[in-house]
PDB file of C-alpha atoms in Angstrom:
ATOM      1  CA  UNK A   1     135.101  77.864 150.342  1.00  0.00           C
ATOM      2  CA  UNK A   2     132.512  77.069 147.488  1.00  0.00           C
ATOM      3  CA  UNK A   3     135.108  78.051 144.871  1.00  0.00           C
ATOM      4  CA  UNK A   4     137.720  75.543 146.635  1.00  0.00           C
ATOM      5  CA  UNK A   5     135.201  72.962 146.866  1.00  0.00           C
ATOM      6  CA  UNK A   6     134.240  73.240 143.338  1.00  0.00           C
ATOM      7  CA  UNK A   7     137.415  74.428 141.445  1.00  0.00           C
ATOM      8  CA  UNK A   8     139.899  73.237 143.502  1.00  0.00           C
ATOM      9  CA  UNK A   9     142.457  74.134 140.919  1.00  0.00           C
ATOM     10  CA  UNK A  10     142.025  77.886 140.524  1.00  0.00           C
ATOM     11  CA  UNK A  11     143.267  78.231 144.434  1.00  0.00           C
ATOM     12  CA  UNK A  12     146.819  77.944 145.920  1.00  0.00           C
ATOM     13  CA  UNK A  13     145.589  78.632 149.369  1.00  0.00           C
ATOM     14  CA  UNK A  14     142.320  79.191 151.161  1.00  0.00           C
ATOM     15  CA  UNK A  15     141.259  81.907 154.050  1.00  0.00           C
ATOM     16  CA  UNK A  16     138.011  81.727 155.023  1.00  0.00           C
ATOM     17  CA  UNK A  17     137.047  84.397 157.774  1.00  0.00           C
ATOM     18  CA  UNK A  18     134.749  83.936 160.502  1.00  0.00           C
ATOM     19  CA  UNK A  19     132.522  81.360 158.541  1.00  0.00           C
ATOM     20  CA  UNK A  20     132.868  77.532 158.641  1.00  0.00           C
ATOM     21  CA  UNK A  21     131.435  74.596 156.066  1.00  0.00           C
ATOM     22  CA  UNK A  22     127.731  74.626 157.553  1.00  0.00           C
ATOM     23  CA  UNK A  23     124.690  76.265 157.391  1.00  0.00           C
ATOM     24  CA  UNK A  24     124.549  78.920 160.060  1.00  0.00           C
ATOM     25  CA  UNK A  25     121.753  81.172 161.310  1.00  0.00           C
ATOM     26  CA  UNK A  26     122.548  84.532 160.918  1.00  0.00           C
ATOM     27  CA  UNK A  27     122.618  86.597 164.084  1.00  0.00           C
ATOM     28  CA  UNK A  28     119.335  89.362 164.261  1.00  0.00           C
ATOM     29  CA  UNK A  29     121.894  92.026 163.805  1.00  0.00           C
ATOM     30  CA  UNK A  30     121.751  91.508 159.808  1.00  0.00           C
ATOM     31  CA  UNK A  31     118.244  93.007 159.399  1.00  0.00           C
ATOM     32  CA  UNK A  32     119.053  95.827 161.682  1.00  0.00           C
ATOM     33  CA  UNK A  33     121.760  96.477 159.084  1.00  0.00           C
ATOM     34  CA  UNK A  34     119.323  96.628 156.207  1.00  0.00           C
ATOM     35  CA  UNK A  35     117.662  98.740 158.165  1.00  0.00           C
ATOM     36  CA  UNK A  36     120.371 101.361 158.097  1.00  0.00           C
ATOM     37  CA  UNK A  37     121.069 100.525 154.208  1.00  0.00           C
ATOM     38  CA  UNK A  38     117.301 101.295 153.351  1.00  0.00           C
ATOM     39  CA  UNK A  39     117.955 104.355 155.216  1.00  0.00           C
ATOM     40  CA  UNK A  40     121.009 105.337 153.249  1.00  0.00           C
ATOM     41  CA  UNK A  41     119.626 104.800 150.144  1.00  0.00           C
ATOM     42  CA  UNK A  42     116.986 107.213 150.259  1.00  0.00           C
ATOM     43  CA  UNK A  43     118.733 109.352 151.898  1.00  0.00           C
ATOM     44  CA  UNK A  44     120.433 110.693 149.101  1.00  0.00           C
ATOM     45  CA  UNK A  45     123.982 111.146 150.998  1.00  0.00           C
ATOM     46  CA  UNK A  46     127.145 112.731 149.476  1.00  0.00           C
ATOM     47  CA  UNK A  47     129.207 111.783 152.239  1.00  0.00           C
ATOM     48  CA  UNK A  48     130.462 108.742 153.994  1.00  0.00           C
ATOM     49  CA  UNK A  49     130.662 111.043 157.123  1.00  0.00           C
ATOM     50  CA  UNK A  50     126.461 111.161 156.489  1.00  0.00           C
ATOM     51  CA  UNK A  51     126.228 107.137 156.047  1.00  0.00           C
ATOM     52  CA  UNK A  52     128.116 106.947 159.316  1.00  0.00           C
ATOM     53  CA  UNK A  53     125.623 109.432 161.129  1.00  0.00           C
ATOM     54  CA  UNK A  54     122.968 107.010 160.293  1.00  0.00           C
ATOM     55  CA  UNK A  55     124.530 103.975 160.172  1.00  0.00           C
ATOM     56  CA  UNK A  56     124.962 104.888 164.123  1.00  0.00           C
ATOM     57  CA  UNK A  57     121.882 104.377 164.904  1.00  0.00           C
ATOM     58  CA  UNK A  58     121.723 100.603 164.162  1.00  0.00           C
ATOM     59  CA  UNK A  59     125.685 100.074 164.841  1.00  0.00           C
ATOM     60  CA  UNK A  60     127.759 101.293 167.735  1.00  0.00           C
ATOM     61  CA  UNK A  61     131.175  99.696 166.881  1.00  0.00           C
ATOM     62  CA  UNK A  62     133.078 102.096 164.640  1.00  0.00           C
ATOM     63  CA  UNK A  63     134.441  99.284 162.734  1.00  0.00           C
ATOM     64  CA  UNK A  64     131.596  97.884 161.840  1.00  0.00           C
ATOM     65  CA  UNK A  65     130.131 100.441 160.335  1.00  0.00           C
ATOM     66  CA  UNK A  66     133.272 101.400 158.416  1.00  0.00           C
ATOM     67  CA  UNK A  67     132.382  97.742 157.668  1.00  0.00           C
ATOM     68  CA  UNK A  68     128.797  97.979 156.081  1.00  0.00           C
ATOM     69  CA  UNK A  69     130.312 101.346 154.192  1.00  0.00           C
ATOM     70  CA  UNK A  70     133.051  99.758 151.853  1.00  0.00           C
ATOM     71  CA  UNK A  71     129.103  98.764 150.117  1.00  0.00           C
ATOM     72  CA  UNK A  72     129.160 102.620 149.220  1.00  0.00           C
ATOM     73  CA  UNK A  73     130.622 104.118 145.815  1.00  0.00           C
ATOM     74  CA  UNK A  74     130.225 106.862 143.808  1.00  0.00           C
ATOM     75  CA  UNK A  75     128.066 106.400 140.393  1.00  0.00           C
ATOM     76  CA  UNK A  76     129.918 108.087 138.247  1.00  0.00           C
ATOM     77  CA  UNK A  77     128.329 112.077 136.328  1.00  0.00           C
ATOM     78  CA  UNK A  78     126.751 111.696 140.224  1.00  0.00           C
ATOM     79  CA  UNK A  79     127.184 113.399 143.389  1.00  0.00           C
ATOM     80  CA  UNK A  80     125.531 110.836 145.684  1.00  0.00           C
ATOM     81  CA  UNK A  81     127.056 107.618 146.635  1.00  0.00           C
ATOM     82  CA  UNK A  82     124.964 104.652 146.131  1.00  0.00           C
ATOM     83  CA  UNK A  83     125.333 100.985 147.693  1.00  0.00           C
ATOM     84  CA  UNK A  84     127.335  98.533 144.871  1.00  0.00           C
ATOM     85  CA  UNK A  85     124.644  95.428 146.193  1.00  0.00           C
ATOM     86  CA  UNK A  86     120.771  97.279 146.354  1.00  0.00           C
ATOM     87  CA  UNK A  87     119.476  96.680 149.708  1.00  0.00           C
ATOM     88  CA  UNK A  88     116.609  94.552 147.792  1.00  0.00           C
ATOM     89  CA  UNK A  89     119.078  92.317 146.786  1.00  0.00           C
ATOM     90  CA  UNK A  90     120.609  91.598 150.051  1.00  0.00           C
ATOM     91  CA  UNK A  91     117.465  91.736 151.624  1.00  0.00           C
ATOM     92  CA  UNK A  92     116.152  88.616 149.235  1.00  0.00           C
ATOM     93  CA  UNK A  93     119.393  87.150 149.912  1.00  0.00           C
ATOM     94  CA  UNK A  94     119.280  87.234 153.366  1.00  0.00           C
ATOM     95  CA  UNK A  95     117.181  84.078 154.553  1.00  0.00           C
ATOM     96  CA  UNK A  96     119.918  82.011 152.789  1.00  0.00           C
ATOM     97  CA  UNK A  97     122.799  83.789 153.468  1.00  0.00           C
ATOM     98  CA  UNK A  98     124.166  81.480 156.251  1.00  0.00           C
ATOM     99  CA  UNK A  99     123.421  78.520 153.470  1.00  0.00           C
ATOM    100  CA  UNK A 100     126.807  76.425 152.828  1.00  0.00           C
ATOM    101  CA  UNK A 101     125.723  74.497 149.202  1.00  0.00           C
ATOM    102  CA  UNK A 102     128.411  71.569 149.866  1.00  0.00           C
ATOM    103  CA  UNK A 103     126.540  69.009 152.507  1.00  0.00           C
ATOM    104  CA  UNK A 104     128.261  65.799 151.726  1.00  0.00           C
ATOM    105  CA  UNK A 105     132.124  65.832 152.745  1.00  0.00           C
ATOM    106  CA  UNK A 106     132.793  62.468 150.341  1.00  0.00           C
ATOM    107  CA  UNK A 107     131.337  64.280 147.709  1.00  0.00           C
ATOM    108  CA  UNK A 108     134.323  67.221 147.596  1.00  0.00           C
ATOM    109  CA  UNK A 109     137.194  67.999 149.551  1.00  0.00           C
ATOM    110  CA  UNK A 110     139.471  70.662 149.207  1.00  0.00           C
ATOM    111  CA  UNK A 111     143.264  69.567 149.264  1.00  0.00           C
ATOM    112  CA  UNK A 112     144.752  72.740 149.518  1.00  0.00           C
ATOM    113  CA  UNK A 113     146.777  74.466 152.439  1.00  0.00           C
ATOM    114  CA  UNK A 114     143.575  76.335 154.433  1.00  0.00           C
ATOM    115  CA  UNK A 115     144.260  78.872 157.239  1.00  0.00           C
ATOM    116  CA  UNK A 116     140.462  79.763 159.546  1.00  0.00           C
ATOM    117  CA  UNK A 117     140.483  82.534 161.093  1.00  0.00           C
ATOM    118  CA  UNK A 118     137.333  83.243 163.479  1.00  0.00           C
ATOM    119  CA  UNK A 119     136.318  85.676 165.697  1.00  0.00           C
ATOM    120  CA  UNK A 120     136.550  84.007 169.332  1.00  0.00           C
ATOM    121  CA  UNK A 121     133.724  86.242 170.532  1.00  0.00           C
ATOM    122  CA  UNK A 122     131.271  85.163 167.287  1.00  0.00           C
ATOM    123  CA  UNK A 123     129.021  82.161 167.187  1.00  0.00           C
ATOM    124  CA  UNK A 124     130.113  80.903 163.387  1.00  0.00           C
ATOM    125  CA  UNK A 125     132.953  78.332 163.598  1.00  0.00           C
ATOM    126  CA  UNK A 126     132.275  77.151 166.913  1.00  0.00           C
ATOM    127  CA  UNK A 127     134.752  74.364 168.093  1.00  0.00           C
ATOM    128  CA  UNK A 128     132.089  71.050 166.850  1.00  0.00           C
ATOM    129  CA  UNK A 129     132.823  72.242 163.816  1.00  0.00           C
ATOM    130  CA  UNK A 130     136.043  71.296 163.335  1.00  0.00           C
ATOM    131  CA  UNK A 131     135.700  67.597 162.251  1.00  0.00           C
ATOM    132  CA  UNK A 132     133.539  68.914 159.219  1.00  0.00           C
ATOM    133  CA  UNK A 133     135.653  71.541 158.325  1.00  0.00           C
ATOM    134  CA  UNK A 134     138.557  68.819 158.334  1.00  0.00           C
ATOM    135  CA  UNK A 135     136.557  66.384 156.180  1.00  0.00           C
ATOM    136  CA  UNK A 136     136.267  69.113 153.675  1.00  0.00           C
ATOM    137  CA  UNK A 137     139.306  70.886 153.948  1.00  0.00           C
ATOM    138  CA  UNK A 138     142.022  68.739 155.181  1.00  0.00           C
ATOM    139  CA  UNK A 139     145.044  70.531 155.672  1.00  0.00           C
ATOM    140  CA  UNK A 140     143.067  73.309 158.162  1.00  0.00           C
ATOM    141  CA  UNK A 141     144.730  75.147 160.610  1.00  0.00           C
ATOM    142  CA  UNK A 142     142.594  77.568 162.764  1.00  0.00           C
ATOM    143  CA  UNK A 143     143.877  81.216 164.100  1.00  0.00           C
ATOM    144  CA  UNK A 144     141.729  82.634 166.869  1.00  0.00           C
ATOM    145  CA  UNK A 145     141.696  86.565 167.098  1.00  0.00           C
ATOM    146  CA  UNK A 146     139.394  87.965 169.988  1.00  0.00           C
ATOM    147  CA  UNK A 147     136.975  89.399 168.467  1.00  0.00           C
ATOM    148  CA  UNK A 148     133.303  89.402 167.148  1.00  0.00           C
ATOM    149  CA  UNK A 149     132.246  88.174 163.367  1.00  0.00           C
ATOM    150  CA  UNK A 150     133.668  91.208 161.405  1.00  0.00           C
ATOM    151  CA  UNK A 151     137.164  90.113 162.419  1.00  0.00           C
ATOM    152  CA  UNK A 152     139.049  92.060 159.454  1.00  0.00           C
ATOM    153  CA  UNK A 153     137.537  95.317 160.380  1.00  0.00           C
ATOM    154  CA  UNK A 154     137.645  94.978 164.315  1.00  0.00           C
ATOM    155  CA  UNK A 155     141.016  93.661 164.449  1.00  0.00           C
ATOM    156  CA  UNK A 156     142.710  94.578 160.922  1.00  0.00           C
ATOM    157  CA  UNK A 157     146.490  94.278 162.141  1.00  0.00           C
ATOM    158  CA  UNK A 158     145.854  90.939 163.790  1.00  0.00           C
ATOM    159  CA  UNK A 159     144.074  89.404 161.026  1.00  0.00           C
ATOM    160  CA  UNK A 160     147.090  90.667 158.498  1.00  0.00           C
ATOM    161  CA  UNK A 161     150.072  89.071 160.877  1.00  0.00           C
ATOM    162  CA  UNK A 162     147.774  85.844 160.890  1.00  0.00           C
ATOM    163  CA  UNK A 163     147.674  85.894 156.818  1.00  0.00           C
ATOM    164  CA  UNK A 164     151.288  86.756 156.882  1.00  0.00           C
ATOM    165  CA  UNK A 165     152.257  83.996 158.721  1.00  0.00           C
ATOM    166  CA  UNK A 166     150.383  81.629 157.196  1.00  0.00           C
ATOM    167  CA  UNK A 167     150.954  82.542 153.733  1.00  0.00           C
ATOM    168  CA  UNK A 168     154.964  82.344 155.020  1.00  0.00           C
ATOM    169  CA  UNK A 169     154.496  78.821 156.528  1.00  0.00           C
ATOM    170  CA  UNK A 170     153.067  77.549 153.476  1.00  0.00           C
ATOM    171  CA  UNK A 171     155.422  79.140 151.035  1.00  0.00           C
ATOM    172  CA  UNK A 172     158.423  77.344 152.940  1.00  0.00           C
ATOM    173  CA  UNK A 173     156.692  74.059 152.585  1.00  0.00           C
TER     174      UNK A 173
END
């Protein structure tokens, strides 16, 4: 959204997934994730099948996990996978993580065909939002899939059909 709002012209279309134009307090489950990072890390794991073991621990959804683990890559000349963001990093990060750096609507708009897809069971694009999101991004349509925040990984078919469509609708235009 911050690349729409501020380089409008580098976009065709917009997606933006489970997050509206607002700041948003993350949900407690983020440090718990850390939590499992930090453990990863010094773990020293070779395996994604080992990041999953302990990755259980703090996450019971499958797809969630699977999630938190496309972070993981091999360095290469070493056996162990490491995380591409440091957990330091997203751990500094995290208090403003929910931060949206537009505030003004008058100030920048994005003009662009916008599909919003959200999570009906998550708590961040919650239906008051929906005037803001249309003062910055006026031609917004909203797709509802029924799940929780990580809406690509719980429901990846129904997130692709929505994109599909979208992306068809617009190209007829």
């Amino acid at each position: 959204m911050t690349v729409a709002l501020r380089s409008s012209g580098l976009l065709g279309a917009l997606i933006p997934v489970d997050n509206a134009p607002v700041d948003a307090m993350l949900r407690s489950d983020f440090g718990k994730y850390l939590e499992g990072m930090r453990e990863i890390e010094s773990a020293g794991i070779k395996r994604q099948v080992e990041a999953d073991q302990i990755l259980s621990k703090y996450e019971d959804k499958l797809a969630i996990r699977q999630f938190l683990m496309t972070n993981l890559v091999k360095t290469p000349g070493s056996e162990f996978l490491r995380l591409r963001i440091p957990v330091q990093i997203l751990a500094s990060s995290l208090s403003n993580m929910g931060d949206f750096p537009f505030k003004d609507p008058t100030e920048a708009s994005y003009k662009g065909p916008t599909l919003f897809v959200r999570g009906t069971q998550s708590h961040y694009v919650a239906d008051d939002v929906f005037p803001v999101i249309g003062q910055f991004f006026p031609k917004f349509v909203v797709h509802d899939i029924d799940c929780g925040h990580w809406v690509i990984s719980e429901r990846p078919e129904q997130f692709r059909q929505a994109v599909v469509s979208f992306l068809k609708d617009i190209g007829s235009e």
